[in-house]
XYZ file of C-alpha atoms in Angstrom:
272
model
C -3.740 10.612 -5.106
C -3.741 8.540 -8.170
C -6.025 8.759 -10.981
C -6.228 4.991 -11.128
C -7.374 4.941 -7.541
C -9.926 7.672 -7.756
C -11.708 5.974 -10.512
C -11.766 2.700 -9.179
C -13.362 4.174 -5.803
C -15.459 6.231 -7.865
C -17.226 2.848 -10.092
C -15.362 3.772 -13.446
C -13.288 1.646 -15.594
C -10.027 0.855 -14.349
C -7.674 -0.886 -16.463
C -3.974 -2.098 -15.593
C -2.688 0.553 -17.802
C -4.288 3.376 -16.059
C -1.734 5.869 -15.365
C 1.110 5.036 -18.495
C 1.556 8.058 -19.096
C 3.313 11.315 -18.301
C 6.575 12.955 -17.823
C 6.708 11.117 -14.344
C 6.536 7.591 -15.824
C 10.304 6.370 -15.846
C 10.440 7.513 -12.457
C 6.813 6.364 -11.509
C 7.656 2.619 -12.521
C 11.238 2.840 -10.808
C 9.780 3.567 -7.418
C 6.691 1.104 -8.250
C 9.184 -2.039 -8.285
C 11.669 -1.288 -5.992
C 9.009 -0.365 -3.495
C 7.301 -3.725 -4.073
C 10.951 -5.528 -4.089
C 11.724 -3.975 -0.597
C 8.432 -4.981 0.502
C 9.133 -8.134 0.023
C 12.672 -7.824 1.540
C 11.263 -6.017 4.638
C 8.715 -9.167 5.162
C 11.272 -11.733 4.551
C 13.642 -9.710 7.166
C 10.885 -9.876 9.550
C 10.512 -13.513 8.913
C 14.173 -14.389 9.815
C 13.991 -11.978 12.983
C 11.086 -14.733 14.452
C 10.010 -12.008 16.876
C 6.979 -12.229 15.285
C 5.543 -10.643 11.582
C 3.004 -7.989 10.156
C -0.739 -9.092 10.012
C -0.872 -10.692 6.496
C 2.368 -12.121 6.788
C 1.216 -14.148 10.093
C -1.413 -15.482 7.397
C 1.351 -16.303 5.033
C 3.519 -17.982 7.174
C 0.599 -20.307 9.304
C -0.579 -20.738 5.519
C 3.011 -22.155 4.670
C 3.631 -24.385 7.789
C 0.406 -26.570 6.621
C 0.926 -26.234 2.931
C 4.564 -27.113 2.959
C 4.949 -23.958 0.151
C 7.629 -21.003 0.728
C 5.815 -18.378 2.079
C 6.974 -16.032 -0.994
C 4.209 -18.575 -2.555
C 1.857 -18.207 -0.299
C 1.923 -14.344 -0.285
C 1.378 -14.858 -4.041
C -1.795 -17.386 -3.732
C -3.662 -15.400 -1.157
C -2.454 -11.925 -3.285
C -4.700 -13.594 -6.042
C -7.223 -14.690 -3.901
C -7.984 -11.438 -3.034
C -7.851 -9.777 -6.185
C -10.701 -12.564 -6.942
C -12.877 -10.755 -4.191
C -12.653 -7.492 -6.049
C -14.531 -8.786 -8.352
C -18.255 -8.895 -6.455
C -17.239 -5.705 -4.990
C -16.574 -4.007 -8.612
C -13.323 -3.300 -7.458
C -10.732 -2.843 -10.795
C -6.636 -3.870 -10.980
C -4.340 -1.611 -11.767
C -0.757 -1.994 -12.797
C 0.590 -1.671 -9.350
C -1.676 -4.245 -7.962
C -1.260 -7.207 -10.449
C 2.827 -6.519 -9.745
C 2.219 -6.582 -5.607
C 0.889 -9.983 -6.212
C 3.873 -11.452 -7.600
C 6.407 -9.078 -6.865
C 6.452 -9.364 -3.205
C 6.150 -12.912 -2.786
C 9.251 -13.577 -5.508
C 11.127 -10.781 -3.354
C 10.474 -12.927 -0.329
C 11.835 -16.197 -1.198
C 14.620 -14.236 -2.878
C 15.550 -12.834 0.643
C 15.087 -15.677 2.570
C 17.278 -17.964 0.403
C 19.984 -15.369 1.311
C 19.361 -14.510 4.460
C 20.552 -17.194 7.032
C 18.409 -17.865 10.073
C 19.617 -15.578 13.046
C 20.076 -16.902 16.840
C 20.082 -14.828 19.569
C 18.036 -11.085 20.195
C 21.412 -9.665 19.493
C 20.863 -10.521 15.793
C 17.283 -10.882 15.693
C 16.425 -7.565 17.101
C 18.526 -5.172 14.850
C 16.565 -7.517 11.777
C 13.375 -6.856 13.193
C 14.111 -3.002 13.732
C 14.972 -2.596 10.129
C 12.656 -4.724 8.506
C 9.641 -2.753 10.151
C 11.964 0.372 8.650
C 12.280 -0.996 5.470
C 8.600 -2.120 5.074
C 7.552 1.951 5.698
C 10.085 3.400 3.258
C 8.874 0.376 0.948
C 5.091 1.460 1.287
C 6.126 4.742 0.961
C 7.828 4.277 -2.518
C 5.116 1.846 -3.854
C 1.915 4.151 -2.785
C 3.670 7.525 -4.098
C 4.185 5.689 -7.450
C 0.082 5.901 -8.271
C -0.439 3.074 -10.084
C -3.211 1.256 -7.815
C -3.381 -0.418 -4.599
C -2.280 -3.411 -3.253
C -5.021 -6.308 -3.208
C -5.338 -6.636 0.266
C -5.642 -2.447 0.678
C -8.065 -2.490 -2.167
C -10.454 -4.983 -0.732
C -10.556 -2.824 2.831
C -11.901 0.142 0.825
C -13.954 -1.818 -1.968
C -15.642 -3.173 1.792
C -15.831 0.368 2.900
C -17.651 1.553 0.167
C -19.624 -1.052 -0.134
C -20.993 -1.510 3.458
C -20.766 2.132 4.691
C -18.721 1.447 7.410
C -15.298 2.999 8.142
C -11.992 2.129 6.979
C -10.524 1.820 10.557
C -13.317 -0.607 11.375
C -12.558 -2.589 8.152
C -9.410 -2.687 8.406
C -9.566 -3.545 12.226
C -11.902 -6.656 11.792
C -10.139 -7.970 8.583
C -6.177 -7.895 10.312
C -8.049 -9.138 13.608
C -9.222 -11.874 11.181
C -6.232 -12.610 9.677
C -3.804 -13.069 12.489
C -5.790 -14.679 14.329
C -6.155 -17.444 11.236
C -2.617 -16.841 10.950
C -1.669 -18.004 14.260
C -3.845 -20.873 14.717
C -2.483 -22.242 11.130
C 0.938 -21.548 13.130
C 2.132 -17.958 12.013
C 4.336 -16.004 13.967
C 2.811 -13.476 16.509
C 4.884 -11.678 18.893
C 6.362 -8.369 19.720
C 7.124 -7.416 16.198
C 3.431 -7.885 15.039
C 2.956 -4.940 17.833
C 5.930 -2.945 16.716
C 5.212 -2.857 12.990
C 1.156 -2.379 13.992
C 2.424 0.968 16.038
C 4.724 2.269 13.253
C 4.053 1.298 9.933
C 1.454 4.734 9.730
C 3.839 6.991 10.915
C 6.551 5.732 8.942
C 4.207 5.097 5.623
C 3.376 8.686 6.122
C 6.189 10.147 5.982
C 7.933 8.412 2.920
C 4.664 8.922 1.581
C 5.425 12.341 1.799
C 9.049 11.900 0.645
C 8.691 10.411 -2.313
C 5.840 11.766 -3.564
C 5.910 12.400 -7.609
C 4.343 15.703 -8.703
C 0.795 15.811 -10.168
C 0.725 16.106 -13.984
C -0.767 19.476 -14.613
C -3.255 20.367 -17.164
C -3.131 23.383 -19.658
C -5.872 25.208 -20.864
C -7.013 24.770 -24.549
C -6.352 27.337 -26.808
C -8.985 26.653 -28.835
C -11.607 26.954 -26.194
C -14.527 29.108 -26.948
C -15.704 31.393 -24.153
C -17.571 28.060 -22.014
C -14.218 26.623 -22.423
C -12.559 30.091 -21.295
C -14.951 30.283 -18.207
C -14.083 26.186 -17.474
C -10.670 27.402 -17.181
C -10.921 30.131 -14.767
C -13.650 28.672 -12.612
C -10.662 25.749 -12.204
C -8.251 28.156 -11.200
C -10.770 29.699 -9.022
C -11.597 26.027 -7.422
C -7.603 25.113 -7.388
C -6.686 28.334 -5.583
C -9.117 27.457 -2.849
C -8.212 24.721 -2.415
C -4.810 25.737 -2.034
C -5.626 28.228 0.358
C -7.595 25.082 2.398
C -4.298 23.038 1.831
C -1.768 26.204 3.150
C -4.523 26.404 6.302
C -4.161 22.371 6.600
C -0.394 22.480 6.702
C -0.474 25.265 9.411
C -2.033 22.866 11.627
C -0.591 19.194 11.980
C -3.035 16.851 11.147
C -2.854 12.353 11.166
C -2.234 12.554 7.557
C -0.355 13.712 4.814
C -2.933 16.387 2.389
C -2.753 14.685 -0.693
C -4.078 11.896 0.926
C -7.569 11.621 0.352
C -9.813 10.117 2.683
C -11.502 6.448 2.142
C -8.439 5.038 0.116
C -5.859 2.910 0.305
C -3.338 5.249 1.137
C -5.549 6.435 4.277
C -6.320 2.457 4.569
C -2.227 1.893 5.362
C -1.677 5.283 7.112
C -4.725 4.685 9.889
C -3.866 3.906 13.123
């Protein structure tokens, strides 16, 4: 779980340089942009399959038919849109999420300027297979990473906080919401919206779990006096039980991964 994320759900400052820092970083900020890059990829992949797309990208592309802008655009507009509704909701960006805004939709148009349409389910099914695949090892990379969440997962828990009501029924009525929109405006619905709907928490899960960077940990303070020596040890004390909850955790399988703690975006993309 990422430090940025905790304090955002938590009310504290949250700056877009949260989280620069650490032995992790290099590798942190790798897996940050090539997640979002093969986000965009996967959604552009899913595009050119025209078996139908994920929830936001139905949005995107009924957005695009009446707009006449790519939908790599589009993805980019309604990215900032969102953000804009973090703002009454005292939601706060983070690195990762002012990159998801224009990553993804650059990635997009990228893709689809190389990617030639494809006729036939003989093409359009193997495209639709791996862009679903591509979009969980994607999520995977960009969540692990820590630097914030996307806007769109930031605004179903900023709701969920700030109404009380659960993440699976925020989530549920905003993607209801937004495909429907989507496929009035014209978006693609179909068989793939299904698909990726079924497996995008399994698979987010376990790439989550794959590519997860370890935690910075903290050393004690040599120079603590005896409240600082009894901080210490009632930390250790704290950390081994929860270790000992985490070992029980693990024994049994449960619908996410541990680190994952509830009511945040992670849990947001790996619910059902």
């Amino acid at each position: 779980m990422s430090q940025s994320t905790t304090t955002t759900l938590g009310g504290s400052p949250l700056s877009i340089a949260s989280g620069l820092r650490g032995r992790h970083l290099t590798r942190r900020l790798v897996q940050l942009y090539v997640g979002l890059t093969l986000y965009g990829v996967s959604s552009a992949l899913l595009v050119r399959s025209g078996l139908g797309l994920e929830p936001w990208g139905v949005l995107h592309q009924g957005l695009a038919e009446k707009s006449g802008l790519t939908i790599g655009v589009v993805s980019i507009v309604v990215g900032a849109a969102v953000l804009l509704l973090w703002i009454p909701i005292r939601q706060r960006p983070g690195l990762g999420t002012v990159s998801n805004v224009f990553v993804i939709g650059l990635a997009m148009d990228g893709t689809l300027a190389l990617v030639p349409e494809v006729h036939g389910l003989a093409g359009r099914i193997p495209l639709l297979v791996l862009g679903i695949l591509l979009n969980g090892v994607a999520t995977g990379l960009y969540i692990a990473a820590r630097f914030g969440p996307g806007p769109r997962d930031g605004l179903m828990t900023g709701l969920h906080r700030l109404t009380g009501r659960s993440i699976r029924l925020v989530r549920t009525a905003i993607e209801i919401a937004v495909v429907a929109t989507g496929f009035l405006l014209g978006g693609s619905v179909g068989i793939g919206t299904v698909l990726y709907a079924l497996a995008i928490g399994p698979l987010a899960q376990f790439f989550l779990r794959w590519f997860a960077v370890p935690e910075p940990e903290r050393e004690p303070d040599p120079e603590a006096g005896p409240a600082g020596v009894a901080g210490v040890a009632g930390a250790v004390g704290a950390a081994s039980a929860r270790g000992a909850g985490r070992l029980d955790a693990a024994r049994e399988p449960g619908p996410g991964p541990s680190a994952v703690a509830p009511s945040t975006p992670e849990q947001a993309i790996l619910r059902p």
